[in-house]
Amino acid sequence: MAGSSFGQIFKITTWGESHGKALGVVVDGVPAGLELSEADIQAFLNRRKPGQSRYTTQRSEGDEVEILSGVFEGVTTGTPISLMVRNADQHSKDYSNISHMFRPGHADYTFWEKYGIRDYRGGGRSSGRETIGRVAAGAIAVKILKQLGIDIVTYTKSIGPVEIKKFDLTEINANAFYMPDKEAAVKVSEYVEQCMADKDSAGGIIECRVSGLPAGIGDTVFEKLDANLAKAIMSIGAVKGFEVGDGFEVAKSCGSDNNDDFIVDNGNIVKASNHSGGILGGMSDGSEIVFRAAVKPTPSISQPQQTVDVDGRPQRIEIQGRHDPIIVPRAVVVVESMAAITMVDLLMTNMSARLDSLKDFYK
Amino acid sequence: MAGSSFGQIFKITTWGESHGKALGVVVDGVPAGLELSEADIQAFLNRRKPGQSRYTTQRSEGDEVEILSGVFEGVTTGTPISLMVRNADQHSKDYSNISHMFRPGHADYTFWEKYGIRDYRGGGRSSGRETIGRVAAGAIAVKILKQLGIDIVTYTKSIGPVEIKKFDLTEINANAFYMPDKEAAVKVSEYVEQCMADKDSAGGIIECRVSGLPAGIGDTVFEKLDANLAKAIMSIGAVKGFEVGDGFEVAKSCGSDNNDDFIVDNGNIVKASNHSGGILGGMSDGSEIVFRAAVKPTPSISQPQQTVDVDGRPQRIEIQGRHDPIIVPRAVVVVESMAAITMVDLLMTNMSARLDSLKDFYK
Amino acid sequence: MAGSSFGQIFKITTWGESHGKALGVVVDGVPAGLELSEADIQAFLNRRKPGQSRYTTQRSEGDEVEILSGVFEGVTTGTPISLMVRNADQHSKDYSNISHMFRPGHADYTFWEKYGIRDYRGGGRSSGRETIGRVAAGAIAVKILKQLGIDIVTYTKSIGPVEIKKFDLTEINANAFYMPDKEAAVKVSEYVEQCMADKDSAGGIIECRVSGLPAGIGDTVFEKLDANLAKAIMSIGAVKGFEVGDGFEVAKSCGSDNNDDFIVDNGNIVKASNHSGGILGGMSDGSEIVFRAAVKPTPSISQPQQTVDVDGRPQRIEIQGRHDPIIVPRAVVVVESMAAITMVDLLMTNMSARLDSLKDFYK
Amino acid sequence: MAGSSFGQIFKITTWGESHGKALGVVVDGVPAGLELSEADIQAFLNRRKPGQSRYTTQRSEGDEVEILSGVFEGVTTGTPISLMVRNADQHSKDYSNISHMFRPGHADYTFWEKYGIRDYRGGGRSSGRETIGRVAAGAIAVKILKQLGIDIVTYTKSIGPVEIKKFDLTEINANAFYMPDKEAAVKVSEYVEQCMADKDSAGGIIECRVSGLPAGIGDTVFEKLDANLAKAIMSIGAVKGFEVGDGFEVAKSCGSDNNDDFIVDNGNIVKASNHSGGILGGMSDGSEIVFRAAVKPTPSISQPQQTVDVDGRPQRIEIQGRHDPIIVPRAVVVVESMAAITMVDLLMTNMSARLDSLKDFYK
């Protein structure tokens, strides 16, 4: 099936494998009139680029993006924007030893069962490099949101046992883990060093906050804002959980605590608290959107593991090569991108919710 | 936008409001040749029916389903199956006092902001009664899964602070909370009694397990099995979190613990553990699918709450009428239904994954 | 597959068989704030109702529509509108003689080959009665178009060898054939009488004109206005051809004749001619939209025909019962409905074509 | 809106402008296990390449395709196949004189009205070069069809007043017009020479025949085979009409002539004639699929024409540069491609039509 497109009237289609010729994305439904340059997109790609700290893979991926269509004289024309990144650093030999084995925690086995063939080089289509297309598209979506006064901030909330204790916006881009808490980041670096010494890896939680989203975005039934965000975020490899607002904590709460009172503030209807995470009945409620994603530890570890090969024989595997001991920091921009793409699409489909809007538009 | 359809080639479209004339669903893409009667569907609807215990609303909703199309001489014909439940018990007067107020924790405000009009009777389209269509469709999906040797079991894992300590399949339908642990159910009844005495409500966690799903179901990128399940489950009102396998616990785990080794068992490739919850790289891995949903406490509570009316004036609200102190038990079958619908669709789209399958089919 | 839905953000889903309990449609994505009553819809259904003249089947189908959801206090709420027509006149015995035979020109054989089961009563899902759902939805779409100043007129252009020679709008609803030319209608009645005497049937051409559609509706590549109209119209049973503007005549034309010059009229850019039928490059060009559909002769004729039964044995068949000698007049409103549904959807998706529109909307 | 994707589970997404950096397509949902090389695709692209005869534009477009993803060791892997053609010959200066004018018969005006910005170089996204992506994808679709025993042949049926009188399969690729009738091709060359001398252009009709398609492909209501083909074909620029089987001729026919009798031939149920063009009730009937497309004369002519510029001032325009006096021959492979893409998708979605098929597949 065609499973590489996301979105309805703002739609992205990603393509490419880890060690193929290139990876990319077609971003369709971008409104005409947006100034857009390769620098806009490169800035986002650089946030997911490896090799930025000793806690991310030391592969030198250039990841330079090329705009192939959809932009004329620096401005979008309403036609699909094709973005491509050539794969430069294809150390295929690094992967040849695992070509016939199913790495634990990876998609090797399931891909094989589904398709009966597999590009085993670096995980092929199931590699984290697939997110290059998502992030390139996310750069466009975030730029559109900004034009509408909508801000999105994404950061690491916790890694292993270390959780942030404070929120310092300026700190997020100042440490290797994209954490808004300098002290927490220091503790995390110690924790990850230990993981590396143990030939092991770590997981964590990413949090995203969106402000400025008008009330009423998302739909009442299946196209709920939170349902669409859930699909968007859970479609990122390694994400095993998603929650909005108080999330799993609601299970132990009671209605009188969990409900957010409505109050009047400066003539505006606002909520006195935000347990809902900015979404009620599937639609944005005007408060800050808050959601979290749980990211599993990198499955590629160099400890020996037990597995089976394609001929069904038990095998011992030690994964060599350069791997992130922790995926979380590089996934931050992927979460932000998928959230932005989801919201732009829902902002667009929301425009025809009222007959009056149609009449105003076409009068 | 059209937000009431779910699924791609097995597609459901629900319709109806809490206090409208009727509610229903069109189930399209059902394969021809399935024996189907109203009794099959009624059995599912009865699982979500109110009035079954003192912990669910005492409204007497008959909820009798009528098959209007798509079944001929007891067998499906491949055409859309239209299912309808007439609304019998429409105590509209119960709701008249809240017609101009935004109930905290409900969709009243967001619906109003989106559409500028609102059927305030019982929540209108945002009512839990919308799930009648989902459950009716779910009965068909579960019946198809059974024909393919796929079993699905769904139950309450926790309510408030009380979590199950054991798993007794036969107990699930034997207590009012659909818990597979008799002792836990007793404790829950005490907890919920206290909530009721406090004019308050409780939340909880629902767990779903699917066995027999072949490996390879779901797709590699956006149409991941877990991503689709996440959307399906998060589209249920009151669900605030979704997780697969170890879920949010992965954040504190390490790769060597979280990875599931592959082993050979009786000639089959299986996993030695199931931290993944049966999904790797977005595709089923042949193990049991395990996921959970966090359900918030019923927002309708009879304690006085602070809110605002449609004219922007602060108001004090006390919600009268018959409301569930806990939604969780009635949501169990909704979770099961949405999961089944999701899987049937992915089982269908998976059929063309290999050229050999196409050739076999059309030879 | 799910093949009973049409449209993207204005979406209809039809259901029901000729002789099932009922037929209907769910119309999703209707903007909130439209006044809507059963009378609005009934007026459209009456245009396709049988028994209106001696040239249409004498079955007395009541075809009374019921609005089941989506309308509150006479106004749409943005939620799906479920419309149902109960089947009253189910003379199943009329069809029992053909239950095991494949009627020439009908879907009996293809349906059987696809599904292996068939509701043979009156054609089941492949009956013209399926269009009840389309027409009910069309009534809503046309009402929306009117609110936007867009008018649509549909009529019979020719039946058999008789083509209209003039266009008198007031005449369309004054004759049994919905022809805008009184003299042509008289000639047609003679032609159809002869067909009836011969136990035969006639075909014809339906033309549709839309005025007031703003320029720029439809998209540049696959979602062209004409491509979407083509699918909409060719999805009506018995339609074998579709053309826009000069249509098939363009094959013999030359560029200098076929191109429409642009001129300035009263300060507006308009076209000096309309060979394009109001569509250039897949988008409306501000001129009148003009398209035609070719409708085949009713396949149900009472002459003896050669066919095969479900056991593969040659059979002679004489189709009894009450059948239209000509489908064209009743199909006029179906064509209009499908065109209107198509245009409403494209008007909605067009709203986000420019960044400035998004910024205006959300400022 | 996102209008550059076509298909449901076999989906293509095209991108690129006439004079941008490159054009291409992402083909998603290709089954794993198909041998595929750039030569397979190049062969198709060469059929639409300009400069092949004096009746097509003399631009030298290399149009060399590059496979960027989805193929591993010469075989498809089930992941999206990204195909790209770099634009080599970008004579932008040829088009600068028309940058501020709306060419008659082109999408210049409608694009401008929709988006308010326009890549005027060679028609931008509305150029015939957009079909490069369609044809590249079509090469894959046709290769899949062949694996299933389905053959497709497409040719020019008429140009201007000259229609083929016979069908010689071997002749199709032997003349510049892709006509299966050598004498007709000679007459056409005379006719087109005259058009060129007159600084004018010609139109024509393309016919496509598909054999080997099993009965039952396509769906009963909106997803009819003919409806999907109609959208596919009408989405090709310059196509103004589409018809199946007897097409517009049915309007003058009668039921006794138009119906195709079913007979038994060698134990198989077949039709005695094929007025239906191989489609009954929206599903293939096992006979040859036959459809036609009407293609308008090339709108780019070098005769002076009347138009308006972007500032609303009347202008006289003479289109210079190298243009096809007739598009039809180069559109033949585009029609074939779109038809093949449509059928592959419907063949895939058809696989789940029967419960027994699902049970066989997953047993």
CSV table of N, CA and C in Angstrom, one decimal, chain C residues 2-78:
chain,number,residue,atom,x,y,z
C,2,ALA,N,-13.9,0.2,0.0
C,2,ALA,CA,-14.9,1.2,0.3
C,2,ALA,C,-15.1,2.1,-0.9
C,3,GLY,N,-16.2,1.9,-1.7
C,3,GLY,CA,-16.4,2.6,-2.9
C,3,GLY,C,-17.6,3.5,-2.9
C,4,SER,N,-18.2,3.7,-1.8
C,4,SER,CA,-19.5,4.4,-1.7
C,4,SER,C,-19.3,5.8,-1.2
C,5,SER,N,-18.1,6.3,-1.1
C,5,SER,CA,-17.9,7.7,-0.7
C,5,SER,C,-17.4,8.6,-1.8
C,6,PHE,N,-17.7,9.8,-1.9
C,6,PHE,CA,-17.3,10.7,-2.9
C,6,PHE,C,-17.0,12.1,-2.3
C,7,GLY,N,-15.9,12.7,-2.6
C,7,GLY,CA,-15.5,14.0,-2.1
C,7,GLY,C,-14.5,13.9,-1.0
C,8,GLN,N,-13.8,15.0,-0.9
C,8,GLN,CA,-12.7,15.0,0.1
C,8,GLN,C,-13.0,15.7,1.4
C,9,ILE,N,-13.3,17.0,1.4
C,9,ILE,CA,-13.7,17.6,2.6
C,9,ILE,C,-15.2,17.9,2.7
C,10,PHE,N,-15.9,17.9,1.5
C,10,PHE,CA,-17.3,17.8,1.5
C,10,PHE,C,-17.6,16.4,0.9
C,11,LYS,N,-18.0,15.5,1.7
C,11,LYS,CA,-18.0,14.1,1.3
C,11,LYS,C,-19.4,13.4,1.5
C,12,ILE,N,-19.8,12.7,0.5
C,12,ILE,CA,-21.1,12.0,0.6
C,12,ILE,C,-20.8,10.5,0.7
C,13,THR,N,-21.6,9.7,1.4
C,13,THR,CA,-21.4,8.3,1.5
C,13,THR,C,-22.9,7.7,1.3
C,14,THR,N,-23.1,7.1,0.2
C,14,THR,CA,-24.4,6.5,-0.1
C,14,THR,C,-24.5,5.0,0.3
C,15,TRP,N,-25.7,4.6,0.6
C,15,TRP,CA,-25.9,3.2,1.0
C,15,TRP,C,-27.3,2.7,0.5
C,16,GLY,N,-27.5,1.4,0.4
C,16,GLY,CA,-28.8,0.9,0.2
C,16,GLY,C,-29.0,0.2,-1.2
C,17,GLU,N,-29.9,-0.7,-1.2
C,17,GLU,CA,-30.2,-1.5,-2.4
C,17,GLU,C,-31.6,-1.2,-2.8
C,18,SER,N,-31.8,-1.5,-4.1
C,18,SER,CA,-33.1,-1.2,-4.7
C,18,SER,C,-34.3,-1.8,-3.9
C,19,HIS,N,-34.1,-3.0,-3.4
C,19,HIS,CA,-35.2,-3.6,-2.7
C,19,HIS,C,-34.9,-4.0,-1.2
C,20,GLY,N,-33.9,-3.3,-0.7
C,20,GLY,CA,-33.6,-3.4,0.7
C,20,GLY,C,-34.6,-2.6,1.6
C,21,LYS,N,-34.3,-2.5,2.8
C,21,LYS,CA,-35.2,-1.8,3.7
C,21,LYS,C,-35.3,-0.3,3.4
C,22,ALA,N,-34.1,0.3,3.0
C,22,ALA,CA,-34.1,1.7,2.9
C,22,ALA,C,-32.8,2.1,2.0
C,23,LEU,N,-32.8,3.3,1.6
C,23,LEU,CA,-31.6,3.8,0.9
C,23,LEU,C,-31.3,5.2,1.6
C,24,GLY,N,-30.0,5.6,1.5
C,24,GLY,CA,-29.7,6.9,2.1
C,24,GLY,C,-28.3,7.3,1.8
C,25,VAL,N,-28.0,8.4,2.5
C,25,VAL,CA,-26.7,9.1,2.3
C,25,VAL,C,-26.3,9.8,3.6
C,26,VAL,N,-25.0,9.8,3.8
C,26,VAL,CA,-24.5,10.6,4.9
C,26,VAL,C,-23.7,11.7,4.2
C,27,VAL,N,-24.1,13.0,4.5
C,27,VAL,CA,-23.4,14.1,3.8
C,27,VAL,C,-22.6,14.8,4.9
C,28,ASP,N,-21.3,14.6,4.8
C,28,ASP,CA,-20.4,15.1,5.8
C,28,ASP,C,-19.6,16.3,5.3
C,29,GLY,N,-19.3,17.2,6.2
C,29,GLY,CA,-18.5,18.4,5.8
C,29,GLY,C,-19.4,19.6,5.3
C,30,VAL,N,-20.7,19.5,5.6
C,30,VAL,CA,-21.6,20.6,5.3
C,30,VAL,C,-21.3,21.7,6.3
C,31,PRO,N,-21.1,22.9,5.8
C,31,PRO,CA,-20.8,24.0,6.7
C,31,PRO,C,-21.9,24.3,7.6
C,32,ALA,N,-21.6,24.7,8.8
C,32,ALA,CA,-22.6,25.1,9.8
C,32,ALA,C,-23.3,26.4,9.4
C,33,GLY,N,-24.6,26.4,9.7
C,33,GLY,CA,-25.3,27.7,9.4
C,33,GLY,C,-26.2,27.7,8.2
C,34,LEU,N,-26.4,26.6,7.5
C,34,LEU,CA,-27.2,26.5,6.4
C,34,LEU,C,-28.6,26.1,6.8
C,35,GLU,N,-29.6,26.9,6.5
C,35,GLU,CA,-31.0,26.5,6.7
C,35,GLU,C,-31.3,25.3,5.9
C,36,LEU,N,-31.9,24.3,6.5
C,36,LEU,CA,-32.2,23.1,5.7
C,36,LEU,C,-33.4,22.3,6.3
C,37,SER,N,-34.3,22.0,5.4
C,37,SER,CA,-35.5,21.2,5.8
C,37,SER,C,-35.7,20.0,4.9
C,38,GLU,N,-36.5,19.1,5.3
C,38,GLU,CA,-36.8,18.0,4.4
C,38,GLU,C,-37.4,18.4,3.1
C,39,ALA,N,-38.1,19.5,3.1
C,39,ALA,CA,-38.7,20.0,1.9
C,39,ALA,C,-37.7,20.3,0.8
C,40,ASP,N,-36.6,20.9,1.3
C,40,ASP,CA,-35.5,21.2,0.3
C,40,ASP,C,-35.0,20.0,-0.4
C,41,ILE,N,-34.9,18.9,0.3
C,41,ILE,CA,-34.4,17.7,-0.2
C,41,ILE,C,-35.5,17.0,-1.0
C,42,GLN,N,-36.7,17.0,-0.5
C,42,GLN,CA,-37.8,16.3,-1.2
C,42,GLN,C,-38.0,16.9,-2.6
C,43,ALA,N,-37.8,18.2,-2.8
C,43,ALA,CA,-38.0,18.8,-4.1
C,43,ALA,C,-37.0,18.2,-5.1
C,44,PHE,N,-35.8,17.9,-4.7
C,44,PHE,CA,-34.9,17.3,-5.6
C,44,PHE,C,-35.2,15.8,-5.8
C,45,LEU,N,-35.6,15.1,-4.8
C,45,LEU,CA,-36.0,13.7,-5.0
C,45,LEU,C,-37.1,13.6,-5.9
C,46,ASN,N,-38.1,14.5,-5.8
C,46,ASN,CA,-39.2,14.4,-6.7
C,46,ASN,C,-38.8,14.5,-8.2
C,47,ARG,N,-37.7,15.2,-8.5
C,47,ARG,CA,-37.3,15.4,-9.9
C,47,ARG,C,-36.8,14.0,-10.4
C,48,ARG,N,-36.4,13.1,-9.5
C,48,ARG,CA,-35.9,11.8,-10.1
C,48,ARG,C,-37.0,10.7,-9.8
C,49,LYS,N,-38.0,11.1,-9.2
C,49,LYS,CA,-39.1,10.1,-8.8
C,49,LYS,C,-39.7,9.4,-10.0
C,50,PRO,N,-39.9,8.2,-10.0
C,50,PRO,CA,-40.6,7.5,-11.1
C,50,PRO,C,-42.1,7.9,-11.1
C,51,GLY,N,-42.8,7.5,-12.2
C,51,GLY,CA,-44.2,7.6,-12.2
C,51,GLY,C,-44.7,8.9,-12.6
C,52,GLN,N,-43.8,9.8,-13.0
C,52,GLN,CA,-44.3,11.2,-13.3
C,52,GLN,C,-44.9,11.3,-14.7
C,53,SER,N,-44.5,10.5,-15.5
C,53,SER,CA,-45.1,10.5,-16.9
C,53,SER,C,-45.2,9.1,-17.4
C,54,ARG,N,-45.8,8.9,-18.6
C,54,ARG,CA,-45.9,7.5,-19.1
C,54,ARG,C,-44.6,7.1,-19.6
C,55,TYR,N,-43.6,8.0,-19.6
C,55,TYR,CA,-42.2,7.6,-20.2
C,55,TYR,C,-41.3,7.2,-19.0
C,56,THR,N,-41.8,7.2,-17.8
C,56,THR,CA,-41.0,6.7,-16.7
C,56,THR,C,-41.7,5.5,-16.1
C,57,THR,N,-40.9,4.7,-15.3
C,57,THR,CA,-41.6,3.5,-14.8
C,57,THR,C,-42.8,3.9,-13.9
C,58,GLN,N,-43.8,3.0,-14.0
C,58,GLN,CA,-45.0,3.3,-13.2
C,58,GLN,C,-45.0,2.8,-11.8
C,59,ARG,N,-43.8,2.4,-11.4
C,59,ARG,CA,-43.7,2.0,-9.9
C,59,ARG,C,-44.1,3.2,-9.1
C,60,SER,N,-44.8,3.0,-8.0
C,60,SER,CA,-45.1,4.2,-7.2
C,60,SER,C,-44.1,4.2,-6.0
C,61,GLU,N,-43.1,4.9,-6.2
C,61,GLU,CA,-42.1,5.0,-5.1
C,61,GLU,C,-42.3,6.3,-4.4
C,62,GLY,N,-42.6,6.1,-3.1
C,62,GLY,CA,-42.9,7.3,-2.3
C,62,GLY,C,-41.7,8.2,-2.2
C,63,ASP,N,-40.6,7.5,-1.9
C,63,ASP,CA,-39.3,8.2,-1.8
C,63,ASP,C,-39.4,9.5,-0.9
C,64,GLU,N,-40.0,9.3,0.3
C,64,GLU,CA,-40.0,10.4,1.2
C,64,GLU,C,-38.8,10.4,2.1
C,65,VAL,N,-38.1,11.5,2.2
C,65,VAL,CA,-36.9,11.6,2.8
C,65,VAL,C,-37.0,12.0,4.3
C,66,GLU,N,-36.2,11.5,5.1
C,66,GLU,CA,-36.2,11.8,6.6
C,66,GLU,C,-34.7,12.3,6.9
C,67,ILE,N,-34.7,13.5,7.6
C,67,ILE,CA,-33.4,14.0,8.1
C,67,ILE,C,-33.2,13.4,9.4
C,68,LEU,N,-32.1,12.6,9.6
C,68,LEU,CA,-31.9,11.9,10.9
C,68,LEU,C,-30.9,12.6,11.8
C,69,SER,N,-30.0,13.4,11.2
C,69,SER,CA,-29.0,14.1,12.0
C,69,SER,C,-28.4,15.3,11.3
C,70,GLY,N,-27.7,16.1,12.1
C,70,GLY,CA,-26.9,17.2,11.5
C,70,GLY,C,-27.6,18.5,11.3
C,71,VAL,N,-28.9,18.5,11.6
C,71,VAL,CA,-29.7,19.7,11.5
C,71,VAL,C,-30.4,20.0,12.9
C,72,PHE,N,-30.2,21.2,13.4
C,72,PHE,CA,-30.7,21.5,14.8
C,72,PHE,C,-31.5,22.8,14.6
C,73,GLU,N,-32.7,22.8,15.0
C,73,GLU,CA,-33.6,23.9,14.9
C,73,GLU,C,-33.6,24.5,13.5
C,74,GLY,N,-33.6,23.6,12.5
C,74,GLY,CA,-33.7,24.0,11.1
C,74,GLY,C,-32.4,24.5,10.5
C,75,VAL,N,-31.3,24.4,11.2
C,75,VAL,CA,-30.0,24.9,10.7
C,75,VAL,C,-29.0,23.8,10.8
C,76,THR,N,-28.1,23.7,9.8
C,76,THR,CA,-27.0,22.7,9.9
C,76,THR,C,-26.0,23.1,10.9
C,77,THR,N,-25.4,22.1,11.6
C,77,THR,CA,-24.5,22.3,12.7
C,77,THR,C,-23.0,22.0,12.4
C,78,GLY,N,-22.8,21.6,11.1
C,78,GLY,CA,-21.4,21.2,10.8
C,78,GLY,C,-21.2,19.7,11.0
